Short mmCIF file of C-alpha atoms in Angstrom, two decimals:
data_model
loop_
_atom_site.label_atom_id
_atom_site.label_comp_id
_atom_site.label_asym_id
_atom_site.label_seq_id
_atom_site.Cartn_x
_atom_site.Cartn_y
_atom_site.Cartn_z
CA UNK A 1 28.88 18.14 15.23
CA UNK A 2 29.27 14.34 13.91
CA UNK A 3 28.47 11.51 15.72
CA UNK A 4 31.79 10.45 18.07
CA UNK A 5 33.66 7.28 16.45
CA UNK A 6 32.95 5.51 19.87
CA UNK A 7 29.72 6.09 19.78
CA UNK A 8 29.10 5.33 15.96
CA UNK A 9 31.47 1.88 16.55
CA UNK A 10 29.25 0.76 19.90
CA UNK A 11 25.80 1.62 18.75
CA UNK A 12 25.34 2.53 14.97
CA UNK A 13 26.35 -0.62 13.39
CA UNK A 14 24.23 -2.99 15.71
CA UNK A 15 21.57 -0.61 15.56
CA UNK A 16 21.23 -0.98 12.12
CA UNK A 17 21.58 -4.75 11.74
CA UNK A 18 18.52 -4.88 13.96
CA UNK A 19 16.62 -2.93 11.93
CA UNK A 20 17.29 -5.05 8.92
CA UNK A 21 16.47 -8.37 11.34
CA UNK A 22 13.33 -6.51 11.92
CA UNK A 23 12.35 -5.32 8.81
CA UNK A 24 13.35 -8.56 7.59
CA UNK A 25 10.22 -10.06 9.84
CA UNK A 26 7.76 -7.46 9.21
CA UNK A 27 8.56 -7.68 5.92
CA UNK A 28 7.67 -11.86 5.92
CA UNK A 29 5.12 -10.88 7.78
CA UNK A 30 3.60 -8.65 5.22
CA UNK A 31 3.62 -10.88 2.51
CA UNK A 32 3.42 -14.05 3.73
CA UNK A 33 0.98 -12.70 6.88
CA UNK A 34 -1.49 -10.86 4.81
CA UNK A 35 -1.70 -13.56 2.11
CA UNK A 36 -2.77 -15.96 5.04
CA UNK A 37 -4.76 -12.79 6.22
CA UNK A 38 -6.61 -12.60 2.53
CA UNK A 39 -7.25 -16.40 2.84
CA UNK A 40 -8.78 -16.81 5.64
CA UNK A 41 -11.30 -13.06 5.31
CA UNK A 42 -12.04 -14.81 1.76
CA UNK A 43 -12.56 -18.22 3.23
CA UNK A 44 -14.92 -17.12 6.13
CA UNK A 45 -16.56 -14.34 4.49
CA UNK A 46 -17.10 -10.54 6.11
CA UNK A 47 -19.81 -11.81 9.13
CA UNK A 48 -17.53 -14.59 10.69
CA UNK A 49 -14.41 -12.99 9.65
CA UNK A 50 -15.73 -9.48 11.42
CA UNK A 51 -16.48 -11.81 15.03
CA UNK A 52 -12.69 -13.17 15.20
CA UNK A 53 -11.57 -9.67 14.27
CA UNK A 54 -13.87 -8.23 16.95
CA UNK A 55 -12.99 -10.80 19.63
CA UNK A 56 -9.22 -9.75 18.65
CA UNK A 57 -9.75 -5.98 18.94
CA UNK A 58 -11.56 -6.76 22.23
CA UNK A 59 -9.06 -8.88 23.82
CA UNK A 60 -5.95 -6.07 22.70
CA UNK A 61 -8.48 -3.07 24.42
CA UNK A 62 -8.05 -5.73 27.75
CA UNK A 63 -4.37 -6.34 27.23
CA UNK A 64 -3.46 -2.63 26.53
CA UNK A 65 -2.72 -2.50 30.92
CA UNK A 66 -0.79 -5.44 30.90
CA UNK A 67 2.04 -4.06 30.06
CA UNK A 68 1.76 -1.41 32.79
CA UNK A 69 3.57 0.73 30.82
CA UNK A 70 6.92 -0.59 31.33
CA UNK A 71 8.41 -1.49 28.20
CA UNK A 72 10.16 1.75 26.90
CA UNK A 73 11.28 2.63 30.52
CA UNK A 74 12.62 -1.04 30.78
CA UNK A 75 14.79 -0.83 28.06
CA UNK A 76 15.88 2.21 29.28
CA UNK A 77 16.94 0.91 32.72
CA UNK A 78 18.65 -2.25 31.03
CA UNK A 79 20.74 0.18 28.55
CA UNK A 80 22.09 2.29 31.95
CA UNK A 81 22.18 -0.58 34.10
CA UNK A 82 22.54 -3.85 32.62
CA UNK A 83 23.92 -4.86 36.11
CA UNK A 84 20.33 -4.60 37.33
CA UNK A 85 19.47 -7.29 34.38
CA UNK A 86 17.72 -10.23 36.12
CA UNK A 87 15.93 -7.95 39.20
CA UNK A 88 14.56 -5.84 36.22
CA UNK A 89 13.38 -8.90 34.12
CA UNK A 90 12.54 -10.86 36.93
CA UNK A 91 10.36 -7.92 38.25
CA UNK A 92 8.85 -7.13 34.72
CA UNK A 93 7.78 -10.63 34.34
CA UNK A 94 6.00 -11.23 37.42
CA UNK A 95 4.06 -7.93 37.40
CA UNK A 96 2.84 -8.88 33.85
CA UNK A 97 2.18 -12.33 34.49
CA UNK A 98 0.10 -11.04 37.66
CA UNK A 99 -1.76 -8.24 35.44
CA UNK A 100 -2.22 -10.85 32.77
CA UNK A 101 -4.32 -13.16 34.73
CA UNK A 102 -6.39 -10.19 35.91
CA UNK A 103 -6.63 -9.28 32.58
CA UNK A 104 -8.08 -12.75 31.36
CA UNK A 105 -10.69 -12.56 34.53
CA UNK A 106 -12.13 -9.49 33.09
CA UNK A 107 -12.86 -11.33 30.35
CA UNK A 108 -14.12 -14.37 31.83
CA UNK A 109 -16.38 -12.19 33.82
CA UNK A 110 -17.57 -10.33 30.80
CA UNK A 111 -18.30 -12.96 28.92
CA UNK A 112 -20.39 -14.62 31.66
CA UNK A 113 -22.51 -11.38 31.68
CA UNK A 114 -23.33 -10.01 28.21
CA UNK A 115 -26.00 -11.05 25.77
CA UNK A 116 -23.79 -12.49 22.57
CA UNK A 117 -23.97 -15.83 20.93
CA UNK A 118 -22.10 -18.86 22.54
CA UNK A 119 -19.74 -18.63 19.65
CA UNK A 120 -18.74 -15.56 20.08
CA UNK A 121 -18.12 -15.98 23.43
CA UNK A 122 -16.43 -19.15 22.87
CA UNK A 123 -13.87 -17.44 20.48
CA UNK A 124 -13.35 -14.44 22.74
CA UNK A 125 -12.36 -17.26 25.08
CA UNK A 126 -10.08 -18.42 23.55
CA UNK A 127 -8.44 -15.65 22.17
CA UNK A 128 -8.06 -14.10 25.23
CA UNK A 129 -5.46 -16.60 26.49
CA UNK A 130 -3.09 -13.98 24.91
CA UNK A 131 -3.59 -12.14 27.91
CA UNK A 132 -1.57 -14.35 29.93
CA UNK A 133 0.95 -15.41 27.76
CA UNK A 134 2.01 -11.70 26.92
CA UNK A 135 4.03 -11.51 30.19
CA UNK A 136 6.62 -13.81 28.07
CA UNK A 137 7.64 -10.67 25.59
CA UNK A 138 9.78 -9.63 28.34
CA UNK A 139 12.63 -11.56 26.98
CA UNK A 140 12.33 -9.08 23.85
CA UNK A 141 12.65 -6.37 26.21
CA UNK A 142 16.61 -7.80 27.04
CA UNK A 143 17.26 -8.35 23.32
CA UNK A 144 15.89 -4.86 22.29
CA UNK A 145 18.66 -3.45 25.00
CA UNK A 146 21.45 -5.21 23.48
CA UNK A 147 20.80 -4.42 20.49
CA UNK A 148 19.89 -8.05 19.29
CA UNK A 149 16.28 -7.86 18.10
CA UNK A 150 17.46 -10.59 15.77
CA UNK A 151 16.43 -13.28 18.42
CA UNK A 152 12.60 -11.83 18.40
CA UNK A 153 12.90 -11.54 14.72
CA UNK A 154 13.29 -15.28 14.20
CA UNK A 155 11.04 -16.45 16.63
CA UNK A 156 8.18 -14.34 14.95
CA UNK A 157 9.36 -15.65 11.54
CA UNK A 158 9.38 -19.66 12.78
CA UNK A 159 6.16 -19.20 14.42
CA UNK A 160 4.60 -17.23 11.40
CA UNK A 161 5.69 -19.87 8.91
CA UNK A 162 4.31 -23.07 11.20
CA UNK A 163 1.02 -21.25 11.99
CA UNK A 164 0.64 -20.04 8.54
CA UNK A 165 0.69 -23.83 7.16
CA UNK A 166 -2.33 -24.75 9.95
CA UNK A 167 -4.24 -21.68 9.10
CA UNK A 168 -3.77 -23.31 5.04
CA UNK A 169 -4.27 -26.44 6.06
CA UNK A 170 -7.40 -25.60 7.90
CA UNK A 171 -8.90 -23.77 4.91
CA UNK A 172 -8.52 -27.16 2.98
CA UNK A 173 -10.50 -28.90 5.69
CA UNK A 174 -13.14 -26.06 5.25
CA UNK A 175 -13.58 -26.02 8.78
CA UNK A 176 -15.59 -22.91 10.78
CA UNK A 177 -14.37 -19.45 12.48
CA UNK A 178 -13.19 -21.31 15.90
CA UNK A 179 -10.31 -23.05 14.97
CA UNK A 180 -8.82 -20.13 13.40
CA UNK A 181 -8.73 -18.50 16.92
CA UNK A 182 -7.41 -21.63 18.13
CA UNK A 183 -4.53 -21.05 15.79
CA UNK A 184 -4.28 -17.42 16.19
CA UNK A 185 -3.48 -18.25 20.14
CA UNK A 186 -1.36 -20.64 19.29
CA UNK A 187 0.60 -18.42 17.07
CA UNK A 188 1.33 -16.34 20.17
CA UNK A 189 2.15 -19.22 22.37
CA UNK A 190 4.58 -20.63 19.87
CA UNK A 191 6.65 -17.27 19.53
CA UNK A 192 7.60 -16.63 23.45
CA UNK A 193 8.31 -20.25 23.51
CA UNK A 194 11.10 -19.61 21.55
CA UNK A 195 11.70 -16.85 23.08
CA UNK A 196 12.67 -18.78 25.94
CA UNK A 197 14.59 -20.96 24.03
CA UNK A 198 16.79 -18.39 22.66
CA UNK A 199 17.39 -16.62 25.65
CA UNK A 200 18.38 -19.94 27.64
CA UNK A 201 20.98 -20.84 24.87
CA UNK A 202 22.35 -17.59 24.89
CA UNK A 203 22.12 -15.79 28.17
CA UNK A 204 21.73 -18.67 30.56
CA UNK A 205 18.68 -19.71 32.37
CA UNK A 206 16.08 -17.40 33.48
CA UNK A 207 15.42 -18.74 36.61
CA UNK A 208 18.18 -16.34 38.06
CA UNK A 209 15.34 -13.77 37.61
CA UNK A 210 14.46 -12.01 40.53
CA UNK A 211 11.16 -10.66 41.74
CA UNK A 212 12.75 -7.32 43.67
CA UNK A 213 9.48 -5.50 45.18
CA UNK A 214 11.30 -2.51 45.72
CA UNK A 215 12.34 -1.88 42.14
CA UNK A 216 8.91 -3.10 40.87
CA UNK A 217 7.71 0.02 43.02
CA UNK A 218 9.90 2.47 41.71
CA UNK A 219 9.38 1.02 38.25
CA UNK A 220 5.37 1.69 38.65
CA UNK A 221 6.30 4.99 40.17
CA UNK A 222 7.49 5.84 36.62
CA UNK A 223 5.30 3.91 34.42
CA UNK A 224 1.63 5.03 35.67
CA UNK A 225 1.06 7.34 33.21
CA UNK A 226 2.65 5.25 30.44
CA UNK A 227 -0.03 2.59 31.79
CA UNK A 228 -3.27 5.06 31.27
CA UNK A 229 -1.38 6.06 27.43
CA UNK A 230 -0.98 2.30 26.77
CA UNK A 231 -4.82 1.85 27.44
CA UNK A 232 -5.74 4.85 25.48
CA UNK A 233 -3.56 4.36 22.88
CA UNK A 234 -5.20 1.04 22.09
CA UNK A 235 -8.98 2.59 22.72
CA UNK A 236 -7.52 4.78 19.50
CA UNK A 237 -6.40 1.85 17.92
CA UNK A 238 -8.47 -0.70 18.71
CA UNK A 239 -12.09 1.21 19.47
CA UNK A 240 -13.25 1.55 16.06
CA UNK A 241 -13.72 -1.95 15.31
CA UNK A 242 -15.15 -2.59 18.41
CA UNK A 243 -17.78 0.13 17.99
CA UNK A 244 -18.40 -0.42 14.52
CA UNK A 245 -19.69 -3.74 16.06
CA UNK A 246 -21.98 -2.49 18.94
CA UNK A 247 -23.05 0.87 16.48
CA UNK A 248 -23.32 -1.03 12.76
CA UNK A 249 -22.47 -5.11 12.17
CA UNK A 250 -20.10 -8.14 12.25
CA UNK A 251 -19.99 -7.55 8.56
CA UNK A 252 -19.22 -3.84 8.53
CA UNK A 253 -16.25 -4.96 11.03
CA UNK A 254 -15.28 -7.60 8.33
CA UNK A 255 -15.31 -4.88 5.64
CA UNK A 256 -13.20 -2.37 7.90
CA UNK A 257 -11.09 -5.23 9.47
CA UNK A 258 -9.65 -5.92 6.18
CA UNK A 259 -8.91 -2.24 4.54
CA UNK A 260 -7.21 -1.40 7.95
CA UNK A 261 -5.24 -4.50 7.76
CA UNK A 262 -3.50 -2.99 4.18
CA UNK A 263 -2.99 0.49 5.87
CA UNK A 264 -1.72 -1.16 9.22
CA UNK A 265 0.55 -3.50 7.75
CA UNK A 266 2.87 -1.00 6.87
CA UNK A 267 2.85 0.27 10.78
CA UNK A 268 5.87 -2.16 11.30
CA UNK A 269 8.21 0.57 10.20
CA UNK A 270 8.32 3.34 12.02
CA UNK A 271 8.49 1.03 14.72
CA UNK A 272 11.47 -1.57 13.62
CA UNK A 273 13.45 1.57 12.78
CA UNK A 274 12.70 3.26 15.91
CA UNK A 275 13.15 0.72 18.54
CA UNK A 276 16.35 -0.24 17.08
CA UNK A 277 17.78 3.55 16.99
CA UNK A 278 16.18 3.94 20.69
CA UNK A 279 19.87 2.98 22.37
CA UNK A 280 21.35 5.39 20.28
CA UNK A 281 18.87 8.20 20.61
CA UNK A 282 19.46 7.89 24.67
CA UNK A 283 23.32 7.70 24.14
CA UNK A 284 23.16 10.63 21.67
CA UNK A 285 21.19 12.98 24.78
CA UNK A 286 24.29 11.40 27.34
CA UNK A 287 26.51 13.48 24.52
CA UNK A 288 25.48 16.48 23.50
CA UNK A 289 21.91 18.39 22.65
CA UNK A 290 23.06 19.24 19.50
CA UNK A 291 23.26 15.55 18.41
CA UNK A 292 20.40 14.70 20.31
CA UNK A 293 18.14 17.01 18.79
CA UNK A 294 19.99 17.03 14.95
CA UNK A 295 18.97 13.13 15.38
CA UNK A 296 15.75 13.79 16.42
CA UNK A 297 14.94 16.00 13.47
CA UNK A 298 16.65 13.96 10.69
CA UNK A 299 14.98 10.50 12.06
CA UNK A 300 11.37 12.53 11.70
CA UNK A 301 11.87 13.63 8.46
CA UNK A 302 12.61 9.96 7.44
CA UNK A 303 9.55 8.90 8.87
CA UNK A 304 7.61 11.58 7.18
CA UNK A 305 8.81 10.97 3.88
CA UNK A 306 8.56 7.20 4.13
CA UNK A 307 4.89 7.58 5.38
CA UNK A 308 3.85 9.80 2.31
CA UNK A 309 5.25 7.79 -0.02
CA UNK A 310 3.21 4.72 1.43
CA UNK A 311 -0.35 6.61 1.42
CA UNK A 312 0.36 7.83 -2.56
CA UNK A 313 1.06 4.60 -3.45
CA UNK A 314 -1.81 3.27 -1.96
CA UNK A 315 -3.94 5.89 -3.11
CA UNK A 316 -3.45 4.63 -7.02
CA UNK A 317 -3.69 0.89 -5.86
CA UNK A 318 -6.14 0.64 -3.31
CA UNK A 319 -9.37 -0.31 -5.20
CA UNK A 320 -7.93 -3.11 -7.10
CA UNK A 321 -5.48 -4.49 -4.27
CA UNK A 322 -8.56 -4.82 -2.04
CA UNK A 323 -10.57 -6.67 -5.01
CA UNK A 324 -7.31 -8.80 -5.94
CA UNK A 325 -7.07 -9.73 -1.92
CA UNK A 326 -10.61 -9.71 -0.50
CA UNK A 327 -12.90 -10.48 -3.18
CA UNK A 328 -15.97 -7.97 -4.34
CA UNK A 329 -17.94 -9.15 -1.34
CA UNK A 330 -15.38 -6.78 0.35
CA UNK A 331 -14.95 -4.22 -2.35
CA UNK A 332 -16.76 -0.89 0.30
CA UNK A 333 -13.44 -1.34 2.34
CA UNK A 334 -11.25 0.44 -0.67
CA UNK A 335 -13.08 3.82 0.11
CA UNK A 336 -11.60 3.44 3.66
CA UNK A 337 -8.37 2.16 2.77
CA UNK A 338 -7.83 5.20 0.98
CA UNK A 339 -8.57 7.36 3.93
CA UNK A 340 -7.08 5.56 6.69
CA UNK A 341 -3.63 5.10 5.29
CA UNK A 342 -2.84 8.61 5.34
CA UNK A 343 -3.12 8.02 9.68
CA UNK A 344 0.60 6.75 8.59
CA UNK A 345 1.51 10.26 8.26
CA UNK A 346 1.01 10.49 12.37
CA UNK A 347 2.12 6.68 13.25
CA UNK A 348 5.37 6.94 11.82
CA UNK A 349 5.89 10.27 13.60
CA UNK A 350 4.59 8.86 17.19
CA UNK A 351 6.84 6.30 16.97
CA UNK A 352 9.54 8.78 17.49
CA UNK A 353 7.51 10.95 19.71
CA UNK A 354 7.25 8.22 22.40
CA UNK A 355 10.48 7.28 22.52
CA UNK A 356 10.91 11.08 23.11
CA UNK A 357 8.79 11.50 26.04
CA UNK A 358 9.98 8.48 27.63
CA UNK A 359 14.04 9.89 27.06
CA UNK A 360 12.76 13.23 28.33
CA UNK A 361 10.71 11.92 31.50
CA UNK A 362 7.83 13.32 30.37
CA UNK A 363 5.92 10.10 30.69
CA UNK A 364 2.60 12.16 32.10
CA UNK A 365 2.56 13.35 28.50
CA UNK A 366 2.13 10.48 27.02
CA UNK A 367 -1.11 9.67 28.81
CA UNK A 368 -2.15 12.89 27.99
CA UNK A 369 -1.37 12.30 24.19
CA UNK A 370 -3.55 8.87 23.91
CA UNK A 371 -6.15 10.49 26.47
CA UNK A 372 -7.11 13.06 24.06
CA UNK A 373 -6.72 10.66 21.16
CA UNK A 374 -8.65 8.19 22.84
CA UNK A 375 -11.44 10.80 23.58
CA UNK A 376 -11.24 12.55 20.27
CA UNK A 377 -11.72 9.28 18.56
CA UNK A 378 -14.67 7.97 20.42
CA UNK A 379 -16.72 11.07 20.13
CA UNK A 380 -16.07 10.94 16.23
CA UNK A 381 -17.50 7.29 16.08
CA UNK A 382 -20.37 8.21 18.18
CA UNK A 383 -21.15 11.00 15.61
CA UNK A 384 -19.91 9.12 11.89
CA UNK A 385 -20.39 5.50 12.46
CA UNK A 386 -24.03 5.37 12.41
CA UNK A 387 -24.00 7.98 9.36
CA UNK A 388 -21.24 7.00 7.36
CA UNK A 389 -19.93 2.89 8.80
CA UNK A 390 -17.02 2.14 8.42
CA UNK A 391 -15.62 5.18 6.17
CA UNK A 392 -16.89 7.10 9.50
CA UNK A 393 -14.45 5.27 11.76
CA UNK A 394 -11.91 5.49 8.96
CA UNK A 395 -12.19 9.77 9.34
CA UNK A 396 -12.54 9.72 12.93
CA UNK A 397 -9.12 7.56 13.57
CA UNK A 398 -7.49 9.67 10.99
CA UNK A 399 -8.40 13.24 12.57
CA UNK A 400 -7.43 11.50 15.97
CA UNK A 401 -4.27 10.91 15.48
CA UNK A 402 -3.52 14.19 14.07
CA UNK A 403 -4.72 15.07 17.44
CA UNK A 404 -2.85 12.99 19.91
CA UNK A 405 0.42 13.36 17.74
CA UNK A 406 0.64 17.34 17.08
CA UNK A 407 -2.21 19.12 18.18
CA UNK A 408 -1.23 18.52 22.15
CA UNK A 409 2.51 18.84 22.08
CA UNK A 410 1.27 22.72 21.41
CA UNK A 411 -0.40 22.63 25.17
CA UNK A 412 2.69 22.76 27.01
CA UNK A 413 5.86 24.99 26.69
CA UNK A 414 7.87 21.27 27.90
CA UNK A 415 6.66 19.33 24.73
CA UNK A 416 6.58 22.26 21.81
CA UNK A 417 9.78 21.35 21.15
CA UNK A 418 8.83 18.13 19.88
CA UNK A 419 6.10 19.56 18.15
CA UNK A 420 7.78 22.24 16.61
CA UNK A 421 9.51 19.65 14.90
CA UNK A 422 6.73 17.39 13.60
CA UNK A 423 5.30 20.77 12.31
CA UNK A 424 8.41 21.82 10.47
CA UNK A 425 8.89 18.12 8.85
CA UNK A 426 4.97 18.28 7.81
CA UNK A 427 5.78 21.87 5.80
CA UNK A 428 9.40 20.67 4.46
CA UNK A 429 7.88 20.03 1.42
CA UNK A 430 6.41 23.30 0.95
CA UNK A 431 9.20 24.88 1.91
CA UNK A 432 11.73 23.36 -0.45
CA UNK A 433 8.78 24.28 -2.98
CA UNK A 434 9.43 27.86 -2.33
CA UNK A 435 12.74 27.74 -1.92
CA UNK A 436 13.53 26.16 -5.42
CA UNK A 437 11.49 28.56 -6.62
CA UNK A 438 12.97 31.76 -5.21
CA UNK A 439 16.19 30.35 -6.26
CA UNK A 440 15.01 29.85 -9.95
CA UNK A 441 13.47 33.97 -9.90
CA UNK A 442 17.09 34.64 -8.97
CA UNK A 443 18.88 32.93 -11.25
CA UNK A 444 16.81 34.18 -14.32
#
């Protein structure tokens, strides 16, 4: 069955322009991001350079409950009921503005209690305004809805440009680790306030947002377990820098901070293309399963296939792109570049995978996806971090994500589906090997 002309005319075509507005930022953002990136590791050195990129991992463990979940189902509510626009965005905004502040308490009280140096403190300070200012990517949430992640995509780019030319400008004062979280706040700041630019000029003031307590409750009703998945997710993400601190050193976290950043900056994809089909995967379910799931399959063979490609490429180039970038004071991370880029293979296909379970309302799921991920991945630092550093935290994130991506949509007859589908996309390969090859024992 195709895809109805209605449907292709409505969604498909501004569906894919926002993919290309935001592949067109990540894409600036890759180059022009990781060359300010390289700058400032090479400028600082692995010890300072590992205590921002600590106090950064820290302060994204704290903010992964901000968003309490609600982003995916938000969209979703603003695509079937754009009439319930400004209670929705009004409601989303004050509940992360609230959890943002208690957020940045956390903080405040944590860093009134532990043992660290006053600069380290001082920059996990600082860096932890982020916290608050998060509540502000709400406006993203209307443009993802409406197809317009354009708006986002330019405020990113403006605000990446101007903070990149501080960031240089501060390397030619040769000035010390603290301003460079000053500017990596800033850089944050800078983008929701053009945010809120953009979505005055267009859509009219925000102040016609309203707080509705009744549809924050039924939003939260939804969202819980998407808030416990959000928090795991990041312990995943975010737990083996953190660890590789309190377990090894600043300058192992230097050495790791800057391998993942070549495997991570290629994370942007699955994403951009995802988000911007989202609309059209929930209007494709509204028509018919067939489409849904035929959708579904093709999108994660894309995603596959783009993610392989990625990891063999880095595999040749890994050793001398980390020298060319970093320096030899950072040549140990190539070792884990080369293992933690094939964790694309399973973050291009969760990309899809969430969107899934949120479409499907199996939002419990999801917690229990990032739960075991979050668990699996701790328990494998514990055991390779003090053996192996950072190549140990490269192996443990890789084999958890295999687990919180696959290896649990097996656990319950409701999600198989899903994972029948990752499973066959992993093998297509294979199979096409055999296939080609029983059809050339035929033909001779």
């Amino acid at each position: 069955m195709g895809i109805p002309q209605k449907l292709k005319s409505k969604v498909t075509s501004g569906s894919f322009k926002s993919t290309l507005w935001l592949l067109s930022e990540r894409m600036i953002k890759m180059g022009l991001g990781f060359v300010i990136f390289a700058l400032i590791a090479r400028h600082l050195g692995p010890e300072d350079f590992g205590l921002l990129n600590y106090s950064i991992a820290f302060v994204a463990l704290v903010a992964s409950f901000t968003p309490l979940g609600l982003s995916g189902l938000v969209v979703r509510e603003l695509v079937k009921y754009p009439e319930k626009k400004d209670r929705l965005l009004g409601s989303t905004l004050f509940l992360r503005f609230l959890t943002g502040i208690i957020a940045f308490c956390f903080v405040f009280f944590f860093i009134n209690t532990n043992e660290d140096s006053s600069l380290a403190n001082i920059i996990l300070f600082i860096v932890s305004f982020k916290l608050i200012l998060d509540c502000f990517e709400t406006f993203d949430l209307w443009f993802q809805s409406i197809v317009k992640s354009k708006y986002t995509a330019v405020a990113k780019i403006i605000s990446l440009i101007a903070v990149s030319l501080v960031n240089i400008f501060l390397i030619y004062l040769d000035v010390g680790v603290l301003y460079f979280a000053i500017a990596t706040t800033v850089e944050f700041g800078l983008v929701y306030i053009l945010l809120f630019i953009i979505y005055t000029i267009k859509f009219g003031s925000p102040l016609k947002w309203k707080f509705d307590f009744n549809l924050s409750k039924q939003l939260l009703a939804q969202s819980w377990p998407l808030i416990f998945s959000g928090v795991a997710a990041v312990i995943y993400l975010k737990s083996d820098q953190i660890m590789l601190r309190w377990l090894d050193s600043e300058v192992a976290v230097g050495v790791y901070s800057s391998a993942v950043r070549l495997s991570e900056v290629w994370f942007f994809l699955p994403t951009a293309i995802v988000t911007s089909l989202f609309p059209a995967i929930i209007k494709a379910k509204q028509e018919s399963s067939s489409l849904y799931n035929d959708m579904l399959q093709k999108i994660y063979y894309l995603l596959f296939y783009l993610s392989v490609a990625l990891a063999l490429i880095v595999m040749l180039i890994g050793t001398p792109l980390i020298n060319f970038a970093y320096g030899a004071q950072y040549a140990e991370g190539a070792i884990i570049l080369k293992i933690h880029i094939w964790t694309a293979v399973f973050v291009f296909m969760r990309a899809l995978l969430s969107k899934w379970l949120i479409n499907e309302n199996l939002l419990l799921f999801s917690f229990v996806s990032h739960g075991l991920g979050a668990l699996s991945n701790i328990a494998l630092n514990l055991l390779l971090i003090p053996i192996y550093g950072g190549i140990g935290a490269a192996i443990g994130t890789l084999l958890s994500f295999s687990v919180s991506t696959v290896l649990f949509t097996f656990f319950s007859k409701k999600t198989r589906v899903a994972g029948y589908m990752m499973v066959k996309t992993i093998f297509d390969p294979i199979l096409r090997l055999v296939d080609f090859y029983k059809k050339g024992r035929k033909s001779s």
